[in-house]
Coordinates of C-alpha atoms in Angstrom, one line a residue:
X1 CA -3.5 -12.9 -20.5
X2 CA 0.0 -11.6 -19.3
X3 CA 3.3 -12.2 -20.8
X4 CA 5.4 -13.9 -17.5
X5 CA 8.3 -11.9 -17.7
X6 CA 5.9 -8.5 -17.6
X7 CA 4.4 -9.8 -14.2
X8 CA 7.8 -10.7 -12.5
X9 CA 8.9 -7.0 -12.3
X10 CA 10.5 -6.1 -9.1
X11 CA 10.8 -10.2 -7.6
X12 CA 13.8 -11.3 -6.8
X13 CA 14.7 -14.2 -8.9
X14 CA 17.4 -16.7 -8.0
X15 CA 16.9 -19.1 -10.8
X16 CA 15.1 -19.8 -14.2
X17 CA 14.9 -22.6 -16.6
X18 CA 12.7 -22.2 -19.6
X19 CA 10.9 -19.2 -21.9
X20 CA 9.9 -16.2 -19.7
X21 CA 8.5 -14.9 -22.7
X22 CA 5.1 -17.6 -22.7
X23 CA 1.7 -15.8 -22.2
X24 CA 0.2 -16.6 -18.9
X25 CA -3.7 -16.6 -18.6
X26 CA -3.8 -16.6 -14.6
X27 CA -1.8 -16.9 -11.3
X28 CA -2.6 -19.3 -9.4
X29 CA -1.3 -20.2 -5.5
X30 CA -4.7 -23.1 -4.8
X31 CA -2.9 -26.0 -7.5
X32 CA -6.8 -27.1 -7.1
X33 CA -8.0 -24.1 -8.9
X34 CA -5.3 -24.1 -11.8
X35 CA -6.2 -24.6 -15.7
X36 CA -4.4 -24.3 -19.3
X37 CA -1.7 -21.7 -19.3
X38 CA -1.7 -20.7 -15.9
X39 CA 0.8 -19.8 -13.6
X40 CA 1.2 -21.4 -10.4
X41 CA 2.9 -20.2 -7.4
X42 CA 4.1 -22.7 -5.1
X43 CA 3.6 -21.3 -1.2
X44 CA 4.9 -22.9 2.0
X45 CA 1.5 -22.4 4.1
X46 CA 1.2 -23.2 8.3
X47 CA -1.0 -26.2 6.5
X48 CA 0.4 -27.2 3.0
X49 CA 3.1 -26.7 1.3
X50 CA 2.7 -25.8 -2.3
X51 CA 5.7 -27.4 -3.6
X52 CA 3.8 -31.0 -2.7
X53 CA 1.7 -29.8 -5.6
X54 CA 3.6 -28.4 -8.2
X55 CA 3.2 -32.2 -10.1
X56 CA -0.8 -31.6 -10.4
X57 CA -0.5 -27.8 -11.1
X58 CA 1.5 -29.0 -14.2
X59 CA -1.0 -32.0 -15.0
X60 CA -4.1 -29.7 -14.3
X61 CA -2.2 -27.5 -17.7
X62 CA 0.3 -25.0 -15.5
X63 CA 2.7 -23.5 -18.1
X64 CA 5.1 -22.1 -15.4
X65 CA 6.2 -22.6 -11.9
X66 CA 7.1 -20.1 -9.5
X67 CA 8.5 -21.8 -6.1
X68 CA 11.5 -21.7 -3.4
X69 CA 12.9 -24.7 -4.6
X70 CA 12.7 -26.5 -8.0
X71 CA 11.2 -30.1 -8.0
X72 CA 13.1 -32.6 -8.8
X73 CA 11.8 -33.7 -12.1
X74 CA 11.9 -30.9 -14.6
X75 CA 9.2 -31.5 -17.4
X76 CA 10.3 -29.9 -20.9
X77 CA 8.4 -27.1 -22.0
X78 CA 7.3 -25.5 -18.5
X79 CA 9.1 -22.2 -17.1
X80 CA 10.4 -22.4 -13.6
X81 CA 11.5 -19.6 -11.6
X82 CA 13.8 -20.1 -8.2
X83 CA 12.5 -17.1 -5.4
X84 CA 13.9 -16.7 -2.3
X85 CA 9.9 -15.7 -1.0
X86 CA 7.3 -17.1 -2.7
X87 CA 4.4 -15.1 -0.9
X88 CA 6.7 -11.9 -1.7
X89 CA 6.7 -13.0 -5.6
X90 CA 3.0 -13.5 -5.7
X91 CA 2.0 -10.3 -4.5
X92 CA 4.4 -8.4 -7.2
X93 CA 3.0 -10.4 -9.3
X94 CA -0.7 -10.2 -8.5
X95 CA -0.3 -6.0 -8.5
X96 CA 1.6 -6.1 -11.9
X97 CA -0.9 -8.8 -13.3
X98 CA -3.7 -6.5 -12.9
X99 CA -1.7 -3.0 -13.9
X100 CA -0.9 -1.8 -10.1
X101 CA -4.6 -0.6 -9.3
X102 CA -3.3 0.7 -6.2
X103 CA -1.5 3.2 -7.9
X104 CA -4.7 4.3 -9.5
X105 CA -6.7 5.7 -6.0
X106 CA -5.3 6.5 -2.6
X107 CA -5.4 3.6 -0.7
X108 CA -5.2 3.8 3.1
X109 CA -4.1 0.8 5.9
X110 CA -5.7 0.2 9.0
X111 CA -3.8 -1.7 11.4
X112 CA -4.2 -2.7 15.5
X113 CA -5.2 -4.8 17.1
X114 CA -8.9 -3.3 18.0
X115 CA -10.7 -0.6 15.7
X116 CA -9.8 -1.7 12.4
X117 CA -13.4 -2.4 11.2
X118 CA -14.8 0.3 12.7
X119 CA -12.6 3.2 11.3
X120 CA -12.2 1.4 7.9
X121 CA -16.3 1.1 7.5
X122 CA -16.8 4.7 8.9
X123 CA -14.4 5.9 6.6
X124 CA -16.4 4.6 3.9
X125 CA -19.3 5.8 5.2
X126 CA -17.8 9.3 5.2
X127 CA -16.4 9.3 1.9
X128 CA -19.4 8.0 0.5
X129 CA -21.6 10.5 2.4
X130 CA -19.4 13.4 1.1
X131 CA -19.7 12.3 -2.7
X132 CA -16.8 10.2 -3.8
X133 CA -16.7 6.4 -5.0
X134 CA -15.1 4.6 -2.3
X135 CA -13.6 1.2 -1.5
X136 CA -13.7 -1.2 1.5
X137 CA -11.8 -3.9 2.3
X138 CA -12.9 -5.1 5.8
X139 CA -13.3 -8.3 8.0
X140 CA -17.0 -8.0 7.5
X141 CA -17.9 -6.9 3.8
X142 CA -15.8 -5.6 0.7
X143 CA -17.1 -2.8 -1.4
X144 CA -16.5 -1.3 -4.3
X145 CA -18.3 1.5 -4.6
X146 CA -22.4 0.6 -4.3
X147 CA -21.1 -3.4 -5.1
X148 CA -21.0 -5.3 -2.0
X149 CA -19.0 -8.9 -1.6
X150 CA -18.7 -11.1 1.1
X151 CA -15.5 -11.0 3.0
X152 CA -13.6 -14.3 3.6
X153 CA -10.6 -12.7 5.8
X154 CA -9.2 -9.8 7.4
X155 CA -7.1 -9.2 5.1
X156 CA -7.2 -11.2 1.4
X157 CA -4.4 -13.0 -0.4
X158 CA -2.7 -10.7 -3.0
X159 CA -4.6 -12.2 -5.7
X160 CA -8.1 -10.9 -4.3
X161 CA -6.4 -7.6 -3.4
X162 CA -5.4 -7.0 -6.4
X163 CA -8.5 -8.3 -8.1
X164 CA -10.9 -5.9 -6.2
X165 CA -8.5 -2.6 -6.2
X166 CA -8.3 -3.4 -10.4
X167 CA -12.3 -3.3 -10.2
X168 CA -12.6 -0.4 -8.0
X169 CA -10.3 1.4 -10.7
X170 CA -12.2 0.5 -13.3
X171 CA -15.8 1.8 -11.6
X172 CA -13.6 5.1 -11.0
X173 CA -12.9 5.0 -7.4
X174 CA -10.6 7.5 -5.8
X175 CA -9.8 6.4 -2.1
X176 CA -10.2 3.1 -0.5
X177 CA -9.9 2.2 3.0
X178 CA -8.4 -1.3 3.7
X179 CA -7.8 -3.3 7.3
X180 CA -4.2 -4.9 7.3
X181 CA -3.9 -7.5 9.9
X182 CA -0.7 -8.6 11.4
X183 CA -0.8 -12.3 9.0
X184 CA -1.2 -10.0 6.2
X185 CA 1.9 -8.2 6.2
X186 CA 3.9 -10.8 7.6
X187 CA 2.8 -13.2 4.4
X188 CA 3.2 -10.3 2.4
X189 CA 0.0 -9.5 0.9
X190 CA 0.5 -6.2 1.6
X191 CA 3.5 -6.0 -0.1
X192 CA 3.9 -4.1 -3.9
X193 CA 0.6 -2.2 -2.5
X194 CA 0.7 1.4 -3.0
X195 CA -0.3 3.0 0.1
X196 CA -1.3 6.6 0.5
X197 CA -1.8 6.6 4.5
X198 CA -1.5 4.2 7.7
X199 CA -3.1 4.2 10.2
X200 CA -2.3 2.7 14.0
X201 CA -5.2 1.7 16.8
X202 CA -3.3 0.3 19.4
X203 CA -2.1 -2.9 20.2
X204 CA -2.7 -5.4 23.2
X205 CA -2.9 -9.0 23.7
X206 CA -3.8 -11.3 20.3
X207 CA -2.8 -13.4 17.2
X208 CA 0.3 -15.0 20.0
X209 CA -0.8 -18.5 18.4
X210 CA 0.8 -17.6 15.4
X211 CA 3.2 -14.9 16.2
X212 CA 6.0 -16.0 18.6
X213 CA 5.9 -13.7 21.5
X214 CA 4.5 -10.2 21.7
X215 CA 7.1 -8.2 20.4
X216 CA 7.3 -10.0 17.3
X217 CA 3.7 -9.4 16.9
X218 CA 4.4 -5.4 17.2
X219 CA 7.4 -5.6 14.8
X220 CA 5.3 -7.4 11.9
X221 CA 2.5 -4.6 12.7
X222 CA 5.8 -2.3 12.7
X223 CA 6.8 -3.3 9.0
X224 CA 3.9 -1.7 7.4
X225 CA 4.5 1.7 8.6
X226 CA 8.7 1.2 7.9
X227 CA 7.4 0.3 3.9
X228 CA 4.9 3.4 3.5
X229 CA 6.7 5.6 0.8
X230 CA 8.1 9.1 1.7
X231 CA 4.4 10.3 0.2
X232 CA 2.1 8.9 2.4
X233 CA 1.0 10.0 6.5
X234 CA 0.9 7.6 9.2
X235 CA -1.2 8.5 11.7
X236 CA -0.6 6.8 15.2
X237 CA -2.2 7.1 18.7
X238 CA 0.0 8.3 21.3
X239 CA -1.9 7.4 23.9
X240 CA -0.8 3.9 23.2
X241 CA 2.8 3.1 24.3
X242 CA 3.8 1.2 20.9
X243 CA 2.1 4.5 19.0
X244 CA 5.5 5.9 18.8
X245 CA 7.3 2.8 17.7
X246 CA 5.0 2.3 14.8
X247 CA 6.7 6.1 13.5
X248 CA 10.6 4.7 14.5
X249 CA 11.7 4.4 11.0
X250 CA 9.0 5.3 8.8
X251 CA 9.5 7.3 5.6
X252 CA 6.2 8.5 5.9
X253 CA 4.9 12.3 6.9
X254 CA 4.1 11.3 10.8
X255 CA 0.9 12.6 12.8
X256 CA -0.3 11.7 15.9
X257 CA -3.4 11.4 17.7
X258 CA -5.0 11.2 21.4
X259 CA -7.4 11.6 24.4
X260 CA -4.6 11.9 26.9
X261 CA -1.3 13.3 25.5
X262 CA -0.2 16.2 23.4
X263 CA -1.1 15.7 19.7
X264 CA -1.9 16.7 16.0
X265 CA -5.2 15.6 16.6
X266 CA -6.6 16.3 20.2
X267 CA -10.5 15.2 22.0
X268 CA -11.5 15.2 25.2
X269 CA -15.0 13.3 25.9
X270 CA -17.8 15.8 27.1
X271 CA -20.8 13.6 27.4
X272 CA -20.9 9.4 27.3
X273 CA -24.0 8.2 26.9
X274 CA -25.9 4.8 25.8
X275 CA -27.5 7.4 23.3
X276 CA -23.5 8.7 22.2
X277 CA -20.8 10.6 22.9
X278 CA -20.2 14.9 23.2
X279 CA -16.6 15.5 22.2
X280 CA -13.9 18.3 21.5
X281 CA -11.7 17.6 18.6
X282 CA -9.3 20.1 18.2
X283 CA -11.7 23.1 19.9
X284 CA -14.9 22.0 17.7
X285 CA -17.9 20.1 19.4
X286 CA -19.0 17.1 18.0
X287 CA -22.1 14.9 18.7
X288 CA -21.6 11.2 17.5
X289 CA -23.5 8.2 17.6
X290 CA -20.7 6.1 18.7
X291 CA -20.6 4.8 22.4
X292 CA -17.4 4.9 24.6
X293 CA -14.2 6.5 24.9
X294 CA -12.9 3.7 22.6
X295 CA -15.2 5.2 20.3
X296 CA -13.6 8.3 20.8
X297 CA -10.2 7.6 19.3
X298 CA -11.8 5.9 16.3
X299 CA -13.7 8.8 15.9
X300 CA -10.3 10.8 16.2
X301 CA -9.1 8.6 13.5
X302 CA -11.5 8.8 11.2
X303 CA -11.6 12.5 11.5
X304 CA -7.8 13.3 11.0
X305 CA -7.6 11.0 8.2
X306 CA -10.5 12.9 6.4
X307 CA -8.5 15.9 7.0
X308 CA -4.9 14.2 5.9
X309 CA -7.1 13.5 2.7
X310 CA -8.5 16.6 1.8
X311 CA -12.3 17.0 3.3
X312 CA -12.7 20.0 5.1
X313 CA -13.2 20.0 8.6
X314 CA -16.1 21.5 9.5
X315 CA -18.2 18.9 6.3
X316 CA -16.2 15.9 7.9
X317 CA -17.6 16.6 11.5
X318 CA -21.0 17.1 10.2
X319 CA -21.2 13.6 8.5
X320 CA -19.3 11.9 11.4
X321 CA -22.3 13.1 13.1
X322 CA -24.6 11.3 10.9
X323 CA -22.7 8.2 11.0
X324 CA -23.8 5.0 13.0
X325 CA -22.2 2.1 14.6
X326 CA -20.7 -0.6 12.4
X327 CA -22.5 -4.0 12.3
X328 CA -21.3 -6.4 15.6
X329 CA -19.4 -3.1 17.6
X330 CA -21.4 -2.6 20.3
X331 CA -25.1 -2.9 18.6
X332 CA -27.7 -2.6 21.6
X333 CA -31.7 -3.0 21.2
X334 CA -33.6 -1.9 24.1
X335 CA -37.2 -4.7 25.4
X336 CA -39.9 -2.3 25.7
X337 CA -41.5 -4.0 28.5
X338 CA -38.6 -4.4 31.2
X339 CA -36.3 -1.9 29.5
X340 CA -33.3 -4.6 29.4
X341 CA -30.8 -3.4 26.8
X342 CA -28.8 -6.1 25.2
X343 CA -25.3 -5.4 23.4
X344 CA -23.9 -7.3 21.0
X345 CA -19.8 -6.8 20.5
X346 CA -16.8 -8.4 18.8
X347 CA -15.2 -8.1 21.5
X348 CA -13.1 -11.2 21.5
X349 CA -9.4 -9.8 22.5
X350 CA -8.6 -8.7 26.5
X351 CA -8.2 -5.3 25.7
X352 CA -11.5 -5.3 23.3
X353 CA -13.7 -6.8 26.1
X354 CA -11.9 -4.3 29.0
X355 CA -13.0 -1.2 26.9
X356 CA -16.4 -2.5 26.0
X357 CA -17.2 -3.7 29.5
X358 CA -15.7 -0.1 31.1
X359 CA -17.8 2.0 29.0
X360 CA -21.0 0.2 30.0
X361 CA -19.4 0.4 33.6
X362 CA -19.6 4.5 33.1
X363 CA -22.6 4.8 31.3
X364 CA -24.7 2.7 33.9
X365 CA -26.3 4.0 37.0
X366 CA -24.8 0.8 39.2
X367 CA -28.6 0.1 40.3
X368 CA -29.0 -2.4 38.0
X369 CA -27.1 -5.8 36.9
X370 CA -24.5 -5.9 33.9
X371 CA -25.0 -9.9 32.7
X372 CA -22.0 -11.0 30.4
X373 CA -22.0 -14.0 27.9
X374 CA -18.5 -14.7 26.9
X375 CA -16.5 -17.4 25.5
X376 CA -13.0 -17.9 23.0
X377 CA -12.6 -19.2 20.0
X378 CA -10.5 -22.4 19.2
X379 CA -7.5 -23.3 17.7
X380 CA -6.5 -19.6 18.4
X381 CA -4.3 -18.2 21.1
X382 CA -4.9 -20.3 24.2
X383 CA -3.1 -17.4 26.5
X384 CA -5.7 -15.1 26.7
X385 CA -8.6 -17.6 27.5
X386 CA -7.7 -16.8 31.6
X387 CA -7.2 -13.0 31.1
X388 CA -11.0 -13.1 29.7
X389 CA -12.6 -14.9 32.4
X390 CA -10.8 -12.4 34.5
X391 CA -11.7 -9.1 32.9
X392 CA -15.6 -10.8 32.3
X393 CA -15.7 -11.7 35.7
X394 CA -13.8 -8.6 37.6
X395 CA -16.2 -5.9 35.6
X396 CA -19.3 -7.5 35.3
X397 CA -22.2 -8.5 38.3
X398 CA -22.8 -11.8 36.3
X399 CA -21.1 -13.6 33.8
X400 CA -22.1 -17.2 31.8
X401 CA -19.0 -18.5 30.2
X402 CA -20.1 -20.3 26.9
X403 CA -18.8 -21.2 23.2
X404 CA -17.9 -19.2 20.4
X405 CA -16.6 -20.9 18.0
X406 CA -14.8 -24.4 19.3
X407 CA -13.6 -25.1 15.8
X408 CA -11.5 -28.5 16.5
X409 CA -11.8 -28.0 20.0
X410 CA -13.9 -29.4 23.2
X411 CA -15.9 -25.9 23.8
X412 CA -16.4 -27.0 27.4
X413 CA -12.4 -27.4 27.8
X414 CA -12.3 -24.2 26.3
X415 CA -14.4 -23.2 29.3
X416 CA -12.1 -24.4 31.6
X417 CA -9.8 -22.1 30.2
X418 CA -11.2 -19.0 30.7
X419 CA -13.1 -20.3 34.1
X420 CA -9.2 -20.7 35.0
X421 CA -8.6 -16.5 34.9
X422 CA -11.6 -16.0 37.8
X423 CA -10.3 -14.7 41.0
X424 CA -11.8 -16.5 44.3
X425 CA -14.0 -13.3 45.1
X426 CA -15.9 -13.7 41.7
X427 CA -17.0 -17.4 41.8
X428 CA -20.2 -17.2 43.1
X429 CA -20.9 -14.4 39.8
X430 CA -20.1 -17.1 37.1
X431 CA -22.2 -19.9 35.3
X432 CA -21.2 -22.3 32.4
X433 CA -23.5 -22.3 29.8
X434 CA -21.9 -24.7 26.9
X435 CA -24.3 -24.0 24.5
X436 CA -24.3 -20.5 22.8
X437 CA -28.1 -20.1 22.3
X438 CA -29.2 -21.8 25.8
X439 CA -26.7 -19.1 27.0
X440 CA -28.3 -16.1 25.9
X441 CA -31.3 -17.7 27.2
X442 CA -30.2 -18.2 30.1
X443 CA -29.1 -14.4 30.2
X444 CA -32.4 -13.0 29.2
X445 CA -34.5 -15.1 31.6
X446 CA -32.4 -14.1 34.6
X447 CA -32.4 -10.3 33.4
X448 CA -34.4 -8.1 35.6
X449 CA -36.1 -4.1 34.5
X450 CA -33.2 -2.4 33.4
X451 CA -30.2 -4.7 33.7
X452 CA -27.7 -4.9 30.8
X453 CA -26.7 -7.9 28.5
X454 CA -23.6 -8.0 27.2
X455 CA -23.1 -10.9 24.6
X456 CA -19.3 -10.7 23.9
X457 CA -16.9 -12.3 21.3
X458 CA -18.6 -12.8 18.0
X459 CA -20.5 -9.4 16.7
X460 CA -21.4 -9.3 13.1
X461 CA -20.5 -13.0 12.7
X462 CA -23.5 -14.7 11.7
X463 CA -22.3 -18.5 11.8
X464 CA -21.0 -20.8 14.4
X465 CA -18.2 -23.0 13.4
X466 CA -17.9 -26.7 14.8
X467 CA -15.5 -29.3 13.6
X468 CA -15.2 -27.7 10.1
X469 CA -18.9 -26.8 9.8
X470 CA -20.4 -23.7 9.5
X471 CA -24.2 -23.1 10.8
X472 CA -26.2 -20.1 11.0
X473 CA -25.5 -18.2 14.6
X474 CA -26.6 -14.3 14.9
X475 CA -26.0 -13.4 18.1
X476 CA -28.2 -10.0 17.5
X477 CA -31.1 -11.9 16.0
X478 CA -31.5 -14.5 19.3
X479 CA -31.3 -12.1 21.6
X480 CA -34.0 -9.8 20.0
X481 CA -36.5 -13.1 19.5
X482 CA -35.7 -13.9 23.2
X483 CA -36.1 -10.4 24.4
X484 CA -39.6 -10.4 22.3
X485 CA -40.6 -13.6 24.3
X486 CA -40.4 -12.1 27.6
X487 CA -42.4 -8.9 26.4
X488 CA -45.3 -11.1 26.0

């Protein structure tokens, strides 16, 4: 229970009619979800618009609105408050409805467009591996400290946020490691967070269904590092050509890291193997698990950030060493009869799929044949369907195009899509497979001693969603029970 004028601290208020002095029991922005006493935030969604609903908030027992426009019947006895930004009201509200938890540990931002889950989990991992009660808030899992909860998005609505970060206080965690995605920060539920460090990837071709060109994509991803307080470090890689950008106009203490340019934080890659990688950070050798030279900078990452928060060098390079590959980024089991290793990524962006297929392209001896299964998503950014099918088809020996997940969408339209980024020369390497399953089949029965499977796009997702349904789909688990069939 809240009092309603404690929780609208620092939201710009154009209007109120009623008591801002009522107790509150909850916020509320799902008018489904509302009950006695609660307050319900009215949000203009892609979808919905929360104003439609501000009548059966009221009936379901709201006993205040907070919206962008009051309705046109006022009903005695309920508080309304007039905000220019609705989603901007929520999340001061959410972080002063559960006492600012950020506020309470050092909370540190992840944002890119590839490497987010990787560095936020490994981060974790480190921490936890060093002795300290840690947070995660991740596309695959949240955790607070040992506690682990399903994740439903990149990055959660404020309420959720604030929620977990009140939890994590209260089991006494000190850092937490969160990934922001580009629709959190531009629908603000990053916003009255308390951050103690930011980190940049890199950034390349995604989310352009939902933002309106590429640069506007880059300037939301911007906006987190211009809002870090003068106490925080954003950390950027220089090696990507928006790195610098990200630093423009940031209050922040700026550090920099890279493979290729001058930098804070310096590697360069000794060894890449299937088995890991030999690197040079800064003039100390390090052995990791991690495969790649996208690896490398996550690594890079993780180990600057460790520093930037206090571990000591030479006990966060010894644990980075310990540490293995997150669930979904580039997972590989090896049949012991024909020796055909299978890797399953997330790679689902150009850029993602470029890196994964390049490292395996280094790595392997050229002998044998690299076999891709890739597909796209629907209802998602249609524009980088061709550059896939391009990248699959240019760095790979064999490629089946298949679903991911079709959502709304034909999957064999889809398909079409990506079949349209295939240059002439690389016809005779590709197949259609519609079917995600008979794919990997497919890919496994034509596999020879030694070649390579990569099954691209979905990684740690275990589902498969059609048409509003979700059913059970692990990419890693078929391909192991296929690979055991032809060790038979």
């Amino acid at each position: 229970m809240r009092v309603l004028k404690d929780i609208l601290y620092k939201v710009q208020i154009d209007a109120v009619v009623g008591n801002t002095s009522v107790t509150i029991n909850k916020l509320q922005f799902d008018s489904r979800k509302v009950e006695l006493n609660d307050a319900f935030v009215a949000i203009r969604g892609s979808i919905s618009d929360g104003h439609k609903f501000i009548e059966q908030a009221i009936n379901q027992g709201a006993l205040a609105v907070i919206c962008e426009e009051f309705p046109n019947e006022i009903v005695n006895g309920i508080t309304y408050i007039k905000v220019g930004n609705a989603q901007q009201a929520l999340a001061y509200m959410a972080a002063n409805y559960y006492d600012n938890p950020s506020e309470k540990l050092k909370l540190v931002g992840v944002t890119g467009t590839n490497g987010k889950t990787t560095i936020a989990t490994l981060l974790y991992n480190l921490f936890i591996k060093a002795g300290f009660k840690v947070g995660l808030l991740s596309t695959v899992k949240v955790m607070v400290a040992e506690n682990s909860y399903d994740a439903v998005r990149t990055t959660p609505d404020s309420i959720t946020i604030n929620r977990y970060l009140k939890q994590m206080n209260d089991e006494g965690v000190e850092f937490c490691f969160m990934e922001v995605s580009s629709h959190g920060i531009d629908q603000h539920r990053t916003t009255a967070l308390e951050f103690a460090g930011g980190i940049f990837t890199n950034l390349s071709h995604d989310h352009l269904d939902y933002h309106s060109s590429f640069a506007e994509y880059r300037d939301v991803k911007k906006r987190f590092f211009d809002e870090l307080p003068a106490s925080a470090f954003a950390l950027t890689n220089t090696d990507d050509k928006n790195g610098q950008v990200m630093l423009q106009n940031t209050k922040a203490q700026k550090y920099t890291y890279a493979l290729k340019s001058y930098a804070d934080y310096k590697a360069q890659i000794l060894e890449n193997s299937f088995t890991g990688l030999l690197l040079k950070v800064n003039d100390q050798e390090l052995w990791t698990r991690l495969i790649g030279s996208f690896n490398a900078y996550n690594v890079l990452a993780i180990y600057a950030t460790a520093e930037l928060l206090g571990l000591e060098n030479l006990e966060s390079l010894k644990i980075i060493s310990e540490l293995n590959s997150v669930s979904g980024r580039f997972q590989y089991i090896i049949s012991e009869k024909e020796k055909i290793t299978a890797i399953v990524d997330y790679a689902h962006t150009p850029d993602a799929l470029k890196n994964v297929l390049e490292t395996i392209n280094s790595i392997r001896t050229k002998n044998e044949e690299l076999i891709t299964v890739v597909g796209c998503g629907g209802d998602r950014d249609k524009t980088k369907r061709p550059k896939m099918g391009h990248i699959a088809s240019a760095l790979s020996t064999k490629v089946i195009f298949t679903s991911d997940n079709p959502r709304t969408e034909d999957p064999e339209k889809i398909i079409e899509d990506v079949e349209a980024g295939v240059e002439p020369q690389n016809y005779k390497k590709i197949m259609s497979v519609t079917n995600r399953k008979q794919a990997i089949k497919t890919a496994c029965q034509i596999a020879k001693e030694n070649d390579i499977i990569l099954i691209a796009g979905k990684g740690h997702e275990t589902y498969q969603e059609v048409n509003g349904e979700r059913k059970d789909f692990d990419d890693l688990k078929i391909v192991t029970e296929f690979l055991k069939h032809l060790n038979k």
